Coordinates of C-alpha atoms and ligand atoms in Angstrom, one line a residue:
M1 CA -21.8 13.6 1.6
S2 CA -20.1 15.1 -1.3
D3 CA -17.4 17.2 0.3
L4 CA -13.6 16.7 0.5
S5 CA -13.9 15.2 4.0
S6 CA -15.7 12.1 2.5
I7 CA -12.6 11.3 0.4
D8 CA -10.4 8.6 1.9
L9 CA -6.7 8.8 0.9
S10 CA -5.5 6.1 3.4
V11 CA -3.5 3.2 2.2
S12 CA -3.4 -0.3 3.7
W13 CA -0.3 -2.2 2.9
L14 CA 2.7 -3.9 4.6
G15 CA 0.3 -5.0 7.3
Q16 CA -0.6 -1.5 8.4
T17 CA -2.8 1.4 7.3
M18 CA -1.2 4.8 6.8
P19 CA -3.2 8.0 6.8
G20 CA -2.5 9.0 3.2
C21 CA -0.6 8.0 0.1
L22 CA 2.1 10.6 -0.2
Y23 CA 5.6 10.7 1.3
N24 CA 9.1 11.9 0.4
A25 CA 11.3 10.3 -2.2
S26 CA 14.6 9.1 -0.6
G27 CA 17.2 11.8 -0.9
V28 CA 14.9 14.7 -0.5
W29 CA 14.3 16.3 2.9
C30 CA 15.6 13.3 4.8
R31 CA 19.4 13.6 5.5
E32 CA 19.1 15.4 8.8
E33 CA 16.9 14.3 11.7
A34 CA 15.2 17.8 11.7
E35 CA 14.2 17.2 8.0
L36 CA 12.9 13.7 8.7
E37 CA 10.8 15.1 11.6
A38 CA 9.6 17.9 9.4
V39 CA 8.3 15.3 6.9
R40 CA 6.8 13.2 9.7
T41 CA 4.9 16.1 11.2
S42 CA 3.7 17.4 7.8
A43 CA 0.8 15.9 5.8
A44 CA 3.1 13.2 4.5
A45 CA 1.8 9.7 5.2
A46 CA 5.2 8.0 5.8
V47 CA 8.9 8.9 6.0
I48 CA 11.9 7.6 4.3
S49 CA 15.5 8.4 5.1
K50 CA 18.4 9.4 2.8
S51 CA 20.1 6.4 1.4
A52 CA 22.6 5.3 4.0
T53 CA 26.1 3.9 3.5
L54 CA 27.9 2.1 6.3
S55 CA 30.2 5.0 6.9
A56 CA 29.2 8.7 6.6
R57 CA 29.9 10.4 3.3
E58 CA 30.4 14.0 2.3
G59 CA 29.2 13.3 -1.2
N60 CA 30.3 14.9 -4.5
P61 CA 31.8 18.4 -4.9
E62 CA 29.3 21.3 -5.4
P63 CA 27.5 22.5 -7.3
R64 CA 25.8 19.1 -7.3
Y65 CA 22.1 20.0 -7.7
H66 CA 20.6 22.3 -10.3
R67 CA 17.0 23.3 -10.7
T68 CA 15.5 23.8 -14.2
A69 CA 12.1 24.9 -15.6
L70 CA 11.3 21.2 -16.1
G71 CA 12.8 19.7 -13.0
S72 CA 16.2 18.9 -11.6
I73 CA 19.5 17.4 -12.2
N74 CA 21.6 16.0 -9.3
S75 CA 24.8 14.3 -8.6
M76 CA 24.8 14.4 -4.8
G77 CA 27.0 11.3 -4.5
L78 CA 25.3 9.8 -1.5
P79 CA 26.0 12.5 1.1
N80 CA 24.7 10.9 4.4
H81 CA 25.5 10.6 8.1
G82 CA 26.1 6.9 7.9
F83 CA 23.8 4.0 8.8
A84 CA 24.2 4.4 12.6
Y85 CA 22.7 7.9 12.5
Y86 CA 19.5 6.7 10.7
L87 CA 19.3 3.5 12.9
D88 CA 19.5 5.8 15.9
Y89 CA 16.7 7.9 14.5
A90 CA 14.7 4.7 13.8
R91 CA 15.2 3.6 17.5
R92 CA 13.7 6.9 18.6
Y93 CA 11.0 7.2 15.9
D94 CA 7.4 7.7 17.1
Y95 CA 5.8 4.6 15.4
G96 CA 2.6 5.4 17.2
C97 CA 2.0 8.3 14.8
G98 CA 0.8 5.8 12.3
K99 CA 3.3 6.8 9.6
P100 CA 5.6 4.0 8.6
L101 CA 9.4 4.7 8.6
F102 CA 11.4 3.4 5.7
L103 CA 15.2 3.3 5.8
S104 CA 16.9 3.6 2.5
L105 CA 20.1 1.6 2.3
S106 CA 22.7 2.0 -0.4
G107 CA 25.9 0.2 0.6
M108 CA 29.0 0.7 -1.4
T109 CA 29.3 -3.1 -1.5
L110 CA 27.0 -6.1 -1.1
D111 CA 28.6 -6.8 2.2
D112 CA 27.9 -3.3 3.5
N113 CA 24.2 -3.8 2.5
L114 CA 24.2 -7.1 4.3
I115 CA 25.8 -5.7 7.5
M116 CA 23.1 -2.9 7.5
L117 CA 20.3 -5.4 7.0
R118 CA 21.6 -7.7 9.7
T119 CA 22.1 -4.8 12.1
L120 CA 18.6 -3.5 11.5
A121 CA 17.1 -7.0 11.9
A122 CA 18.9 -7.4 15.3
A123 CA 17.5 -4.1 16.4
G124 CA 14.0 -5.5 16.1
L125 CA 12.4 -2.3 15.0
P126 CA 9.3 -1.8 12.8
A127 CA 11.3 0.3 10.3
I128 CA 11.2 -1.2 6.8
P129 CA 14.3 -1.2 4.5
E130 CA 14.1 0.1 0.9
V131 CA 17.4 -1.1 -0.7
N132 CA 18.6 1.3 -3.3
L133 CA 19.6 -0.6 -6.4
S134 CA 19.9 2.5 -8.5
C135 CA 22.2 5.3 -7.4
P136 CA 23.5 6.8 -10.6
N137 CA 26.0 9.2 -9.1
V138 CA 29.0 7.5 -7.6
P139 CA 31.8 7.8 -10.1
G140 CA 32.9 4.5 -11.3
K141 CA 30.0 2.6 -9.8
P142 CA 27.3 1.4 -12.2
Q143 CA 23.7 1.2 -11.1
L144 CA 23.1 -2.3 -9.7
G145 CA 19.6 -2.5 -11.1
Y146 CA 21.0 -2.5 -14.7
D147 CA 23.1 -5.6 -13.9
F148 CA 20.7 -8.5 -13.7
V149 CA 23.3 -11.1 -12.5
T150 CA 24.5 -8.9 -9.7
T151 CA 20.9 -8.0 -8.7
T152 CA 20.0 -11.7 -8.6
E153 CA 23.0 -12.4 -6.2
A154 CA 22.1 -9.3 -4.1
L155 CA 18.5 -10.3 -3.6
N156 CA 19.4 -13.9 -2.7
A157 CA 21.7 -12.5 -0.1
F158 CA 19.2 -9.9 1.2
D159 CA 16.7 -12.8 1.8
R160 CA 19.3 -14.5 4.1
A161 CA 20.2 -11.3 5.9
W162 CA 16.7 -9.8 6.5
P163 CA 13.8 -11.8 7.9
G164 CA 10.9 -9.5 7.1
R165 CA 9.3 -7.6 4.3
Y166 CA 11.4 -5.2 2.3
G167 CA 11.5 -3.2 -0.8
V168 CA 13.9 -2.1 -3.5
K169 CA 14.3 1.2 -5.4
L170 CA 14.7 0.5 -9.1
P171 CA 16.3 2.5 -11.8
P172 CA 14.0 3.3 -14.8
Y173 CA 13.9 0.7 -17.6
F174 CA 13.2 1.5 -21.2
D175 CA 12.6 -1.8 -22.9
P176 CA 9.9 -4.5 -22.5
A177 CA 12.7 -7.1 -22.4
H178 CA 14.2 -5.4 -19.4
F179 CA 10.9 -5.1 -17.6
A180 CA 10.3 -8.8 -18.1
A181 CA 13.8 -9.9 -17.1
M182 CA 13.7 -7.8 -13.9
A183 CA 10.2 -8.9 -13.0
D184 CA 11.3 -12.5 -13.4
I185 CA 14.1 -11.9 -10.9
L186 CA 12.0 -9.9 -8.4
N187 CA 9.2 -12.5 -8.5
R188 CA 11.5 -15.1 -7.0
H189 CA 11.5 -13.2 -3.7
P190 CA 8.2 -13.5 -1.7
R191 CA 9.3 -11.2 1.1
L192 CA 10.2 -8.5 -1.5
A193 CA 7.0 -6.7 -0.8
F194 CA 7.4 -3.5 -2.8
V195 CA 9.4 -1.9 -5.6
T196 CA 9.8 1.9 -5.9
C197 CA 9.8 3.1 -9.5
I198 CA 11.7 5.1 -10.4
N199 CA 15.0 6.6 -9.3
S200 CA 16.2 9.5 -11.3
I201 CA 16.9 9.0 -15.0
G202 CA 20.7 8.6 -14.7
N203 CA 23.4 10.5 -16.5
G204 CA 21.4 13.2 -18.2
L205 CA 23.2 16.5 -19.1
V206 CA 21.7 19.9 -18.6
V207 CA 23.5 22.7 -20.6
D208 CA 23.4 26.4 -19.8
V209 CA 23.4 28.4 -23.0
D210 CA 24.6 31.7 -21.5
S211 CA 27.7 30.3 -19.9
E212 CA 28.0 27.5 -22.5
S213 CA 28.6 25.2 -19.5
V214 CA 27.3 22.2 -17.7
T215 CA 25.3 23.0 -14.6
I216 CA 26.7 20.6 -12.0
K217 CA 30.4 19.8 -11.2
P218 CA 30.6 16.0 -10.7
K219 CA 31.1 13.7 -13.7
D220 CA 31.6 16.7 -16.0
G221 CA 27.9 17.6 -15.7
L222 CA 26.2 14.2 -15.9
G223 CA 23.5 13.7 -13.3
G224 CA 20.2 12.1 -12.5
L225 CA 17.1 13.8 -13.9
G226 CA 13.9 14.4 -11.8
G227 CA 10.7 16.3 -12.2
D228 CA 8.7 16.8 -15.4
Y229 CA 11.4 15.2 -17.5
V230 CA 10.8 11.8 -15.9
L231 CA 7.0 11.6 -15.4
P232 CA 6.2 9.5 -18.5
T233 CA 9.1 7.1 -17.9
A234 CA 8.0 6.8 -14.2
L235 CA 4.4 6.0 -15.2
A236 CA 5.6 3.4 -17.7
N237 CA 7.7 1.7 -15.1
V238 CA 4.9 1.8 -12.5
R239 CA 2.3 0.4 -15.0
E240 CA 4.6 -2.4 -16.4
F241 CA 5.8 -3.6 -12.9
Y242 CA 2.2 -3.4 -11.6
R243 CA 1.2 -5.9 -14.3
L244 CA 4.3 -8.0 -14.0
L245 CA 4.6 -8.3 -10.2
P246 CA 1.3 -9.6 -8.9
G247 CA 1.1 -9.6 -5.1
K248 CA 3.8 -6.9 -4.7
D249 CA 3.1 -3.2 -4.2
I250 CA 4.5 -0.6 -6.5
V251 CA 5.5 2.8 -5.1
G252 CA 5.3 5.5 -7.7
C253 CA 8.1 8.1 -7.8
G254 CA 8.8 10.6 -10.5
G255 CA 7.3 13.9 -11.7
V256 CA 4.7 14.3 -9.0
K257 CA 4.0 18.0 -8.4
S258 CA 0.2 18.2 -8.0
G259 CA -2.8 16.0 -7.4
K260 CA -2.9 15.2 -11.1
E261 CA 0.4 13.4 -11.3
A262 CA -0.4 11.5 -8.0
F263 CA -3.7 10.4 -9.6
M264 CA -1.8 9.2 -12.7
H265 CA 0.6 7.1 -10.7
I266 CA -2.2 5.5 -8.8
L267 CA -4.2 4.9 -12.0
A268 CA -1.1 3.2 -13.4
G269 CA -1.0 0.9 -10.3
A270 CA 0.9 2.7 -7.5
R271 CA 0.0 1.8 -4.0
A272 CA 1.7 4.9 -2.6
V273 CA 3.4 7.9 -4.2
Q274 CA 6.7 9.6 -3.4
V275 CA 7.5 13.2 -4.0
G276 CA 11.1 14.2 -4.8
T277 CA 12.0 17.3 -7.0
C278 CA 8.8 19.1 -6.0
L279 CA 9.5 18.5 -2.3
H280 CA 13.0 19.9 -2.8
H281 CA 11.6 23.1 -4.4
E282 CA 8.5 23.6 -2.2
G283 CA 9.3 22.0 1.1
P284 CA 7.0 19.7 3.2
A285 CA 4.0 22.0 2.7
A286 CA 3.8 20.3 -0.7
F287 CA 2.2 17.2 0.9
A288 CA -0.9 19.0 2.2
R289 CA -1.3 20.8 -1.1
I290 CA -0.9 17.7 -3.3
A291 CA -3.2 15.6 -1.0
A292 CA -5.9 18.3 -1.2
E293 CA -5.6 18.5 -5.0
L294 CA -5.8 14.7 -5.3
A295 CA -8.9 14.6 -3.0
A296 CA -10.6 17.4 -5.1
L297 CA -9.8 15.5 -8.3
M298 CA -11.3 12.3 -6.9
L299 CA -14.4 14.1 -5.7
A300 CA -14.9 15.6 -9.2
K301 CA -14.6 12.1 -10.7
G302 CA -16.8 10.4 -8.0
Y303 CA -14.0 8.3 -6.5
R304 CA -14.0 8.0 -2.7
S305 CA -11.0 5.8 -2.2
L306 CA -7.8 5.0 -4.0
E307 CA -8.9 1.4 -4.5
A308 CA -11.7 2.7 -6.7
F309 CA -9.3 3.6 -9.5
R310 CA -5.9 2.0 -8.6
G311 CA -4.5 0.2 -11.6
K312 CA -7.5 0.9 -13.7
L313 CA -5.7 2.8 -16.4
R314 CA -7.5 2.2 -19.7
T315 CA -5.8 1.2 -22.9
L316 CA -7.2 2.0 -26.4
Ligands
LIG401 O1 23.0 10.8 -3.6 C1 22.7 10.8 -4.8 O2 23.5 11.3 -5.7 C2 21.6 10.1 -5.4 C3 21.2 8.9 -5.1 BR1 22.0 7.9 -3.7 C4 20.1 8.2 -5.7 O3 19.7 7.1 -5.5 N1 19.5 9.0 -6.7 C5 19.8 10.2 -7.0 O4 19.3 10.8 -8.0 N2 20.9 10.8 -6.4

């Protein structure tokens, strides 16, 4: 058989097999239950919720998201319905659909993260936490993942609060010394099963020439970049952590808008691939399109499964 139906995009990880490799990046199409359900019932292979804080938040003043020809800049500021809303969704989630549910957690303090993890543990659900160590957009709050001492303390505490497998969402790193230092920290935590690379490139500035102005209101225009801007940085982070974190899975996130970028992420070592900016612009129909493009590319190259090329990026 040499047709698209012979191509297997399924992914086995975290003790289960999901029907494909694509799902939403946290923050996109996942604040409201209706959005989460739209992702679940699309061709996405899993669902992740908007980063939750313990209490609901309105987020930053608008405009706080701006689309450009090359991607996006955002400073949403963690608008979310609060942890209880997403926990309630997780209690009612149809786990039988075969698509794992991830809950993104982004407490304003370590204690808040621990309360959310303990509450989720007590609920006894199959939902898997992805703790966000990298929100760039809360004024006055640095990204946790750039502070190695605080990250070490946080992971030690997560291990005590949460008995199962979990993941973390990392900010992008830009120096081999930082890849190595972070990997050294992450490797001390056997139940840390996956890392998602990358969050938006924080504190970029998009300028509009006509109005001679910034494009978003918070932080005088500074915000997280997504889309084409971030693809090479995302791939570097996926590849470096793939090599530095044996036994852990890497979830690729950044600049995926077609089957080609999904292929690049998997070639660099990604187990699964999240879609952010493109999903924001196109909606959940993006998943079926990108999956079909990835399958067509694999067919043309003679690959029938993701295992056939995952992590096999060549060097010169
Ligand atoms: O809500 C946001 O402003 C936001 C978050 Br929590 C994040 O992790 N990454 C991002 O680009 N925006």
